[in-house]
Amino acid sequence: MKKWKQYVMLLVFILTFGFLFGCNGENASKEPAKKEEPKTEQAAFPVTVKDGLGEDVTIQSEPKKIVSLIPSNTEIAYALGLGDKIVGVSDFDNYPEDVKNKEKIGGLEFNVEKVISLKPDLVLAHASSAHNSKDGLQQLKDAGITVLVVHDAKTFDDVYHSIELIGKATGTADKAQEIIQNMKTKLEAIKEKAKQIKEKDQAKVWVEISPAPEIYTAGKGTFIDEMLQAISAKNVAGDLEGWPMVTEEKAVAYKPDVIITTYGGAKQVLDRPAWKDVPAVKNKRVYDVNTDLVSRPGPRLIEGVEELAKTIYPDIFK
């Protein structure tokens, strides 16, 4: 009888242990499967960012519909993979090609009613025009639309900051960092290549933003000046600030080796009687470049640096 009880207890123990082991084994077999499941990284919302006016802006949830009020914001958004979410762009937008399919919301004076009718979750405004459109932006906010004012970028570092800002606000922060790193890598490679140009061989460059009677150029504190420095070229107007207006006499007196126009005016410059003795004109080194690539604060600025480099130093930057 005693042996019988021991036998029963042993049987219960074996069955119990087997049951527990089976459960644990089942859980153990499921655990690796969970680890192998692909992870979909979802940005944490709400997220609060500091905009270009120094104000805290909270985006409650991932934006599904976005309106961009300026081309540079649009280009950044597309680079971040947000093209399908863009429902409205400015009349000045021309890149990428897909912007032609988007609703136009006006120019410097955007159409508030049109923007509201598109029912965006997020409007990407810009600090360069925020003060002039203050009332319109407030109307959008009053309509319950989140407005993010992006910085008025003046340098490459500013552009990186703008890309980072839009990335955080739209749940694409990782992609933003990828774009920024790619830009930095390309810029450093260009700078490294430009180091082989000796100072005595560095070209003196005049950049003309608009023609006579009001001739404007690019001084220090502009993308163009930073680009010229990056490729070891000398901006003859580098002692001036921003985008100054310069007399024709002063421009001629700079005696540049190369002239760059950003408005398609190369032939016009070559035909100016007062410029016939300027080295760039005598040697027919007057060129047009794409204005968007050298002045629009977005990812394509690197293409602008490359275009200037190949134009000014074709033998080095082939």
Tab-separated table of N, CA, C and O in Angstrom, residues 207-301:
chain	number	residue	atom	x	y	z
A	207	VAL	N	29.636	87.283	-58.647
A	207	VAL	CA	28.339	86.628	-58.804
A	207	VAL	C	27.275	87.703	-58.938
A	207	VAL	O	27.121	88.554	-58.059
A	208	GLU	N	26.543	87.662	-60.044
A	208	GLU	CA	25.516	88.683	-60.300
A	208	GLU	C	24.134	88.060	-60.143
A	208	GLU	O	23.767	87.133	-60.860
A	209	ILE	N	23.394	88.608	-59.198
A	209	ILE	CA	22.060	88.090	-58.884
A	209	ILE	C	20.989	88.735	-59.744
A	209	ILE	O	20.001	88.104	-60.112
A	210	SER	N	21.178	90.005	-60.072
A	210	SER	CA	20.244	90.708	-60.970
A	210	SER	C	21.028	91.755	-61.762
A	210	SER	O	22.041	92.269	-61.281
A	211	PRO	N	20.572	92.070	-62.980
A	211	PRO	CA	21.308	92.969	-63.874
A	211	PRO	C	21.016	94.448	-63.635
A	211	PRO	O	20.198	94.812	-62.776
A	212	ALA	N	21.688	95.293	-64.418
A	212	ALA	CA	21.445	96.734	-64.380
A	212	ALA	C	19.983	97.004	-64.757
A	212	ALA	O	19.386	96.219	-65.494
A	213	PRO	N	19.376	98.069	-64.286
A	213	PRO	CA	20.015	99.187	-63.584
A	213	PRO	C	20.295	98.948	-62.093
A	213	PRO	O	21.014	99.713	-61.473
A	214	GLU	N	19.739	97.898	-61.511
A	214	GLU	CA	20.006	97.598	-60.107
A	214	GLU	C	20.757	96.275	-60.028
A	214	GLU	O	20.162	95.209	-60.004
A	215	ILE	N	22.073	96.370	-60.000
A	215	ILE	CA	22.917	95.188	-59.981
A	215	ILE	C	23.102	94.717	-58.532
A	215	ILE	O	23.615	95.458	-57.698
A	216	TYR	N	22.688	93.490	-58.287
A	216	TYR	CA	22.849	92.900	-56.950
A	216	TYR	C	23.825	91.734	-57.015
A	216	TYR	O	23.905	91.030	-58.031
A	217	THR	N	24.558	91.539	-55.934
A	217	THR	CA	25.519	90.450	-55.856
A	217	THR	C	25.377	89.710	-54.528
A	217	THR	O	24.496	90.049	-53.718
A	218	ALA	N	26.218	88.703	-54.320
A	218	ALA	CA	26.184	87.915	-53.075
A	218	ALA	C	27.406	88.237	-52.237
A	218	ALA	O	28.532	88.027	-52.676
A	219	GLY	N	27.172	88.752	-51.041
A	219	GLY	CA	28.273	89.062	-50.133
A	219	GLY	C	28.418	87.986	-49.082
A	219	GLY	O	27.887	86.875	-49.231
A	220	LYS	N	29.119	88.311	-48.007
A	220	LYS	CA	29.303	87.325	-46.939
A	220	LYS	C	27.991	87.095	-46.198
A	220	LYS	O	27.101	87.951	-46.192
A	221	GLY	N	27.897	85.927	-45.601
A	221	GLY	CA	26.660	85.573	-44.908
A	221	GLY	C	25.612	85.007	-45.843
A	221	GLY	O	24.434	84.932	-45.491
A	222	THR	N	26.022	84.592	-47.051
A	222	THR	CA	25.098	83.982	-48.018
A	222	THR	C	25.619	82.592	-48.377
A	222	THR	O	26.795	82.277	-48.196
A	223	PHE	N	24.703	81.773	-48.913
A	223	PHE	CA	25.116	80.436	-49.331
A	223	PHE	C	26.205	80.515	-50.403
A	223	PHE	O	27.151	79.734	-50.396
A	224	ILE	N	26.036	81.457	-51.331
A	224	ILE	CA	26.975	81.555	-52.442
A	224	ILE	C	28.386	81.860	-51.944
A	224	ILE	O	29.367	81.269	-52.417
A	225	ASP	N	28.495	82.753	-50.986
A	225	ASP	CA	29.810	83.069	-50.437
A	225	ASP	C	30.414	81.843	-49.755
A	225	ASP	O	31.602	81.544	-49.920
A	226	GLU	N	29.589	81.106	-49.016
A	226	GLU	CA	30.072	79.899	-48.339
A	226	GLU	C	30.488	78.838	-49.358
A	226	GLU	O	31.475	78.117	-49.162
A	227	MET	N	29.743	78.747	-50.453
A	227	MET	CA	30.072	77.783	-51.504
A	227	MET	C	31.408	78.115	-52.167
A	227	MET	O	32.227	77.228	-52.414
A	228	LEU	N	31.619	79.395	-52.459
A	228	LEU	CA	32.871	79.810	-53.091
A	228	LEU	C	34.059	79.516	-52.180
A	228	LEU	O	35.117	79.079	-52.643
A	229	GLN	N	33.883	79.754	-50.899
A	229	GLN	CA	34.950	79.428	-49.949
A	229	GLN	C	35.233	77.933	-49.945
A	229	GLN	O	36.391	77.502	-49.877
A	230	ALA	N	34.167	77.125	-50.032
A	230	ALA	CA	34.314	75.672	-49.991
A	230	ALA	C	35.136	75.137	-51.162
A	230	ALA	O	35.849	74.149	-51.030
A	231	ILE	N	35.051	75.816	-52.317
A	231	ILE	CA	35.770	75.336	-53.510
A	231	ILE	C	37.061	76.125	-53.752
A	231	ILE	O	37.641	76.058	-54.828
A	232	SER	N	37.493	76.875	-52.748
A	232	SER	CA	38.738	77.661	-52.839
A	232	SER	C	38.696	78.712	-53.950
A	232	SER	O	39.636	78.879	-54.722
A	233	ALA	N	37.566	79.405	-54.033
A	233	ALA	CA	37.430	80.544	-54.951
A	233	ALA	C	37.226	81.796	-54.117
A	233	ALA	O	36.745	81.722	-52.983
A	234	LYS	N	37.615	82.950	-54.656
A	234	LYS	CA	37.514	84.215	-53.921
A	234	LYS	C	36.313	85.018	-54.396
A	234	LYS	O	36.206	85.357	-55.579
A	235	ASN	N	35.425	85.307	-53.477
A	235	ASN	CA	34.271	86.150	-53.786
A	235	ASN	C	34.732	87.605	-53.752
A	235	ASN	O	35.061	88.126	-52.680
A	236	VAL	N	34.740	88.283	-54.901
A	236	VAL	CA	35.259	89.657	-54.949
A	236	VAL	C	34.411	90.611	-54.119
A	236	VAL	O	34.882	91.680	-53.719
A	237	ALA	N	33.157	90.214	-53.854
A	237	ALA	CA	32.273	91.052	-53.038
A	237	ALA	C	32.155	90.505	-51.624
A	237	ALA	O	31.221	90.829	-50.894
A	238	GLY	N	33.122	89.670	-51.231
A	238	GLY	CA	33.070	89.015	-49.934
A	238	GLY	C	33.191	89.936	-48.741
A	238	GLY	O	32.936	89.529	-47.613
A	239	ASP	N	33.571	91.201	-48.996
A	239	ASP	CA	33.662	92.150	-47.876
A	239	ASP	C	32.333	92.849	-47.623
A	239	ASP	O	32.184	93.590	-46.651
A	240	LEU	N	31.362	92.607	-48.500
A	240	LEU	CA	30.032	93.210	-48.357
A	240	LEU	C	29.103	92.226	-47.646
A	240	LEU	O	29.326	91.020	-47.661
A	241	GLU	N	28.040	92.742	-47.050
A	241	GLU	CA	27.106	91.910	-46.285
A	241	GLU	C	25.884	91.512	-47.112
A	241	GLU	O	25.322	92.340	-47.833
A	242	GLY	N	25.490	90.266	-46.983
A	242	GLY	CA	24.220	89.823	-47.566
A	242	GLY	C	24.129	89.934	-49.065
A	242	GLY	O	24.998	89.481	-49.800
A	243	TRP	N	23.044	90.585	-49.523
A	243	TRP	CA	22.778	90.720	-50.952
A	243	TRP	C	22.796	92.212	-51.320
A	243	TRP	O	21.752	92.823	-51.516
A	244	PRO	N	23.968	92.819	-51.412
A	244	PRO	CA	24.058	94.266	-51.640
A	244	PRO	C	23.878	94.678	-53.104
A	244	PRO	O	24.156	93.900	-54.025
A	245	MET	N	23.426	95.913	-53.282
A	245	MET	CA	23.367	96.485	-54.625
A	245	MET	C	24.705	97.185	-54.877
A	245	MET	O	25.216	97.894	-54.013
A	246	VAL	N	25.279	96.969	-56.058
A	246	VAL	CA	26.604	97.489	-56.397
A	246	VAL	C	26.539	98.251	-57.714
A	246	VAL	O	25.838	97.842	-58.641
A	247	THR	N	27.269	99.346	-57.803
A	247	THR	CA	27.290	100.113	-59.050
A	247	THR	C	28.067	99.345	-60.117
A	247	THR	O	28.934	98.510	-59.807
A	248	GLU	N	27.775	99.642	-61.360
A	248	GLU	CA	28.482	98.971	-62.459
A	248	GLU	C	29.976	99.281	-62.400
A	248	GLU	O	30.811	98.402	-62.643
A	249	GLU	N	30.314	100.510	-62.055
A	249	GLU	CA	31.722	100.910	-61.971
A	249	GLU	C	32.468	100.072	-60.943
A	249	GLU	O	33.591	99.614	-61.181
A	250	LYS	N	31.844	99.849	-59.789
A	250	LYS	CA	32.495	99.072	-58.742
A	250	LYS	C	32.642	97.616	-59.162
A	250	LYS	O	33.683	96.981	-58.916
A	251	ALA	N	31.612	97.079	-59.808
A	251	ALA	CA	31.651	95.685	-60.257
A	251	ALA	C	32.791	95.483	-61.257
A	251	ALA	O	33.538	94.506	-61.174
A	252	VAL	N	32.930	96.420	-62.184
A	252	VAL	CA	33.992	96.345	-63.193
A	252	VAL	C	35.367	96.455	-62.527
A	252	VAL	O	36.318	95.757	-62.901
A	253	ALA	N	35.454	97.306	-61.518
A	253	ALA	CA	36.727	97.535	-60.819
A	253	ALA	C	37.215	96.294	-60.066
A	253	ALA	O	38.413	96.172	-59.771
A	254	TYR	N	36.316	95.373	-59.777
A	254	TYR	CA	36.722	94.136	-59.105
A	254	TYR	C	37.617	93.277	-60.002
A	254	TYR	O	38.388	92.446	-59.527
A	255	LYS	N	37.489	93.455	-61.329
A	255	LYS	CA	38.269	92.698	-62.318
A	255	LYS	C	38.255	91.183	-62.044
A	255	LYS	O	39.298	90.550	-61.872
A	256	PRO	N	37.070	90.606	-62.003
A	256	PRO	CA	36.978	89.166	-61.705
A	256	PRO	C	37.520	88.288	-62.838
A	256	PRO	O	37.483	88.662	-64.000
A	257	ASP	N	38.010	87.107	-62.460
A	257	ASP	CA	38.473	86.130	-63.450
A	257	ASP	C	37.303	85.337	-64.014
A	257	ASP	O	37.360	84.854	-65.149
A	258	VAL	N	36.270	85.202	-63.192
A	258	VAL	CA	35.081	84.443	-63.587
A	258	VAL	C	33.850	85.227	-63.156
A	258	VAL	O	33.828	85.827	-62.082
A	259	ILE	N	32.828	85.228	-64.009
A	259	ILE	CA	31.551	85.865	-63.658
A	259	ILE	C	30.459	84.805	-63.715
A	259	ILE	O	30.355	84.048	-64.682
A	260	ILE	N	29.677	84.766	-62.656
A	260	ILE	CA	28.554	83.827	-62.558
A	260	ILE	C	27.269	84.638	-62.469
A	260	ILE	O	27.157	85.546	-61.647
A	261	THR	N	26.285	84.311	-63.306
A	261	THR	CA	24.977	84.952	-63.165
A	261	THR	C	23.964	83.880	-62.768
A	261	THR	O	24.059	82.733	-63.194
A	262	THR	N	23.010	84.280	-61.950
A	262	THR	CA	21.992	83.330	-61.485
A	262	THR	C	20.628	83.608	-62.113
A	262	THR	O	19.618	83.070	-61.668
A	263	TYR	N	20.608	84.437	-63.147
A	263	TYR	CA	19.336	84.788	-63.779
A	263	TYR	C	19.374	84.570	-65.296
A	263	TYR	O	18.496	85.032	-66.028
A	264	GLY	N	20.389	83.868	-65.776
A	264	GLY	CA	20.499	83.604	-67.207
A	264	GLY	C	21.025	84.782	-68.006
A	264	GLY	O	20.673	84.941	-69.178
A	265	GLY	N	21.886	85.593	-67.380
A	265	GLY	CA	22.343	86.824	-68.042
A	265	GLY	C	23.755	86.804	-68.581
A	265	GLY	O	24.355	87.869	-68.794
A	266	ALA	N	24.332	85.636	-68.829
A	266	ALA	CA	25.724	85.551	-69.289
A	266	ALA	C	25.950	86.335	-70.579
A	266	ALA	O	26.909	87.108	-70.689
A	267	LYS	N	25.087	86.156	-71.553
A	267	LYS	CA	25.252	86.854	-72.833
A	267	LYS	C	25.154	88.360	-72.648
A	267	LYS	O	25.906	89.132	-73.262
A	268	GLN	N	24.233	88.770	-71.786
A	268	GLN	CA	24.056	90.198	-71.512
A	268	GLN	C	25.338	90.809	-70.949
A	268	GLN	O	25.751	91.897	-71.352
A	269	VAL	N	25.977	90.100	-70.025
A	269	VAL	CA	27.222	90.586	-69.427
A	269	VAL	C	28.321	90.674	-70.484
A	269	VAL	O	29.067	91.658	-70.544
A	270	LEU	N	28.433	89.663	-71.310
A	270	LEU	CA	29.462	89.639	-72.358
A	270	LEU	C	29.302	90.795	-73.353
A	270	LEU	O	30.282	91.265	-73.934
A	271	ASP	N	28.058	91.263	-73.525
A	271	ASP	CA	27.780	92.327	-74.496
A	271	ASP	C	27.885	93.736	-73.915
A	271	ASP	O	27.697	94.712	-74.633
A	272	ARG	N	28.173	93.879	-72.631
A	272	ARG	CA	28.252	95.200	-72.020
A	272	ARG	C	29.548	95.898	-72.430
A	272	ARG	O	30.650	95.394	-72.147
A	273	PRO	N	29.447	97.061	-73.048
A	273	PRO	CA	30.646	97.785	-73.493
A	273	PRO	C	31.615	98.112	-72.355
A	273	PRO	O	32.825	97.992	-72.514
A	274	ALA	N	31.070	98.485	-71.197
A	274	ALA	CA	31.920	98.881	-70.068
A	274	ALA	C	32.673	97.712	-69.445
A	274	ALA	O	33.595	97.920	-68.655
A	275	TRP	N	32.320	96.501	-69.820
A	275	TRP	CA	32.928	95.329	-69.209
A	275	TRP	C	33.949	94.639	-70.124
A	275	TRP	O	34.510	93.611	-69.769
A	276	LYS	N	34.207	95.226	-71.280
A	276	LYS	CA	35.030	94.541	-72.278
A	276	LYS	C	36.458	94.248	-71.821
A	276	LYS	O	37.093	93.298	-72.301
A	277	ASP	N	36.982	95.031	-70.879
A	277	ASP	CA	38.351	94.798	-70.403
A	277	ASP	C	38.420	93.969	-69.118
A	277	ASP	O	39.516	93.732	-68.587
A	278	VAL	N	37.267	93.550	-68.619
A	278	VAL	CA	37.240	92.695	-67.436
A	278	VAL	C	37.791	91.322	-67.838
A	278	VAL	O	37.351	90.748	-68.843
A	279	PRO	N	38.759	90.766	-67.089
A	279	PRO	CA	39.359	89.476	-67.448
A	279	PRO	C	38.354	88.378	-67.782
A	279	PRO	O	38.538	87.636	-68.753
A	280	ALA	N	37.291	88.272	-66.993
A	280	ALA	CA	36.292	87.224	-67.238
A	280	ALA	C	35.622	87.391	-68.594
A	280	ALA	O	35.339	86.404	-69.293
A	281	VAL	N	35.378	88.641	-68.986
A	281	VAL	CA	34.731	88.919	-70.270
A	281	VAL	C	35.712	88.692	-71.413
A	281	VAL	O	35.376	88.078	-72.439
A	282	LYS	N	36.934	89.191	-71.253
A	282	LYS	CA	37.967	89.020	-72.289
A	282	LYS	C	38.219	87.537	-72.578
A	282	LYS	O	38.427	87.151	-73.733
A	283	ASN	N	38.200	86.733	-71.525
A	283	ASN	CA	38.475	85.299	-71.680
A	283	ASN	C	37.205	84.462	-71.838
A	283	ASN	O	37.265	83.233	-71.832
A	284	LYS	N	36.084	85.180	-71.976
A	284	LYS	CA	34.778	84.520	-72.126
A	284	LYS	C	34.512	83.473	-71.030
A	284	LYS	O	34.027	82.375	-71.281
A	285	ARG	N	34.801	83.884	-69.802
A	285	ARG	CA	34.535	83.029	-68.657
A	285	ARG	C	33.351	83.595	-67.870
A	285	ARG	O	33.442	83.936	-66.684
A	286	VAL	N	32.236	83.699	-68.562
A	286	VAL	CA	30.982	84.195	-67.980
A	286	VAL	C	29.954	83.082	-68.124
A	286	VAL	O	29.706	82.609	-69.242
A	287	TYR	N	29.365	82.669	-67.014
A	287	TYR	CA	28.496	81.489	-67.034
A	287	TYR	C	27.183	81.723	-66.277
A	287	TYR	O	27.116	82.537	-65.358
A	288	ASP	N	26.185	80.960	-66.682
A	288	ASP	CA	24.903	80.939	-65.970
A	288	ASP	C	24.848	79.681	-65.104
A	288	ASP	O	25.286	78.609	-65.538
A	289	VAL	N	24.302	79.800	-63.901
A	289	VAL	CA	24.048	78.626	-63.064
A	289	VAL	C	22.587	78.653	-62.622
A	289	VAL	O	21.932	79.698	-62.660
A	290	ASN	N	22.100	77.509	-62.203
A	290	ASN	CA	20.716	77.378	-61.741
A	290	ASN	C	20.556	78.100	-60.407
A	290	ASN	O	21.143	77.704	-59.406
A	291	THR	N	19.760	79.149	-60.398
A	291	THR	CA	19.596	79.954	-59.183
A	291	THR	C	19.059	79.157	-58.004
A	291	THR	O	19.441	79.379	-56.854
A	292	ASP	N	18.173	78.184	-58.263
A	292	ASP	CA	17.593	77.389	-57.174
A	292	ASP	C	18.661	76.581	-56.438
A	292	ASP	O	18.582	76.390	-55.226
A	293	LEU	N	19.669	76.120	-57.175
A	293	LEU	CA	20.701	75.274	-56.575
A	293	LEU	C	21.660	76.051	-55.680
A	293	LEU	O	22.287	75.468	-54.802
A	294	VAL	N	21.780	77.340	-55.916
A	294	VAL	CA	22.745	78.124	-55.128
A	294	VAL	C	22.090	79.075	-54.125
A	294	VAL	O	22.787	79.774	-53.393
A	295	SER	N	20.771	79.096	-54.097
A	295	SER	CA	20.116	80.037	-53.186
A	295	SER	C	18.955	79.444	-52.387
A	295	SER	O	18.528	80.026	-51.393
A	296	ARG	N	18.445	78.295	-52.796
A	296	ARG	CA	17.292	77.707	-52.105
A	296	ARG	C	17.773	76.824	-50.955
A	296	ARG	O	18.462	75.829	-51.184
A	297	PRO	N	17.433	77.176	-49.717
A	297	PRO	CA	17.957	76.458	-48.547
A	297	PRO	C	17.357	75.074	-48.334
A	297	PRO	O	16.500	74.855	-47.479
A	298	GLY	N	17.853	74.121	-49.136
A	298	GLY	CA	17.380	72.754	-49.025
A	298	GLY	C	18.475	71.768	-49.391
A	298	GLY	O	19.634	72.146	-49.577
A	299	PRO	N	18.135	70.493	-49.521
A	299	PRO	CA	19.123	69.437	-49.799
A	299	PRO	C	19.905	69.626	-51.094
A	299	PRO	O	21.028	69.143	-51.219
A	300	ARG	N	19.322	70.344	-52.067
A	300	ARG	CA	20.013	70.483	-53.357
A	300	ARG	C	21.139	71.524	-53.354
A	300	ARG	O	21.807	71.723	-54.371
A	301	LEU	N	21.369	72.173	-52.225
A	301	LEU	CA	22.475	73.129	-52.155
A	301	LEU	C	23.809	72.468	-52.499
A	301	LEU	O	24.698	73.102	-53.070
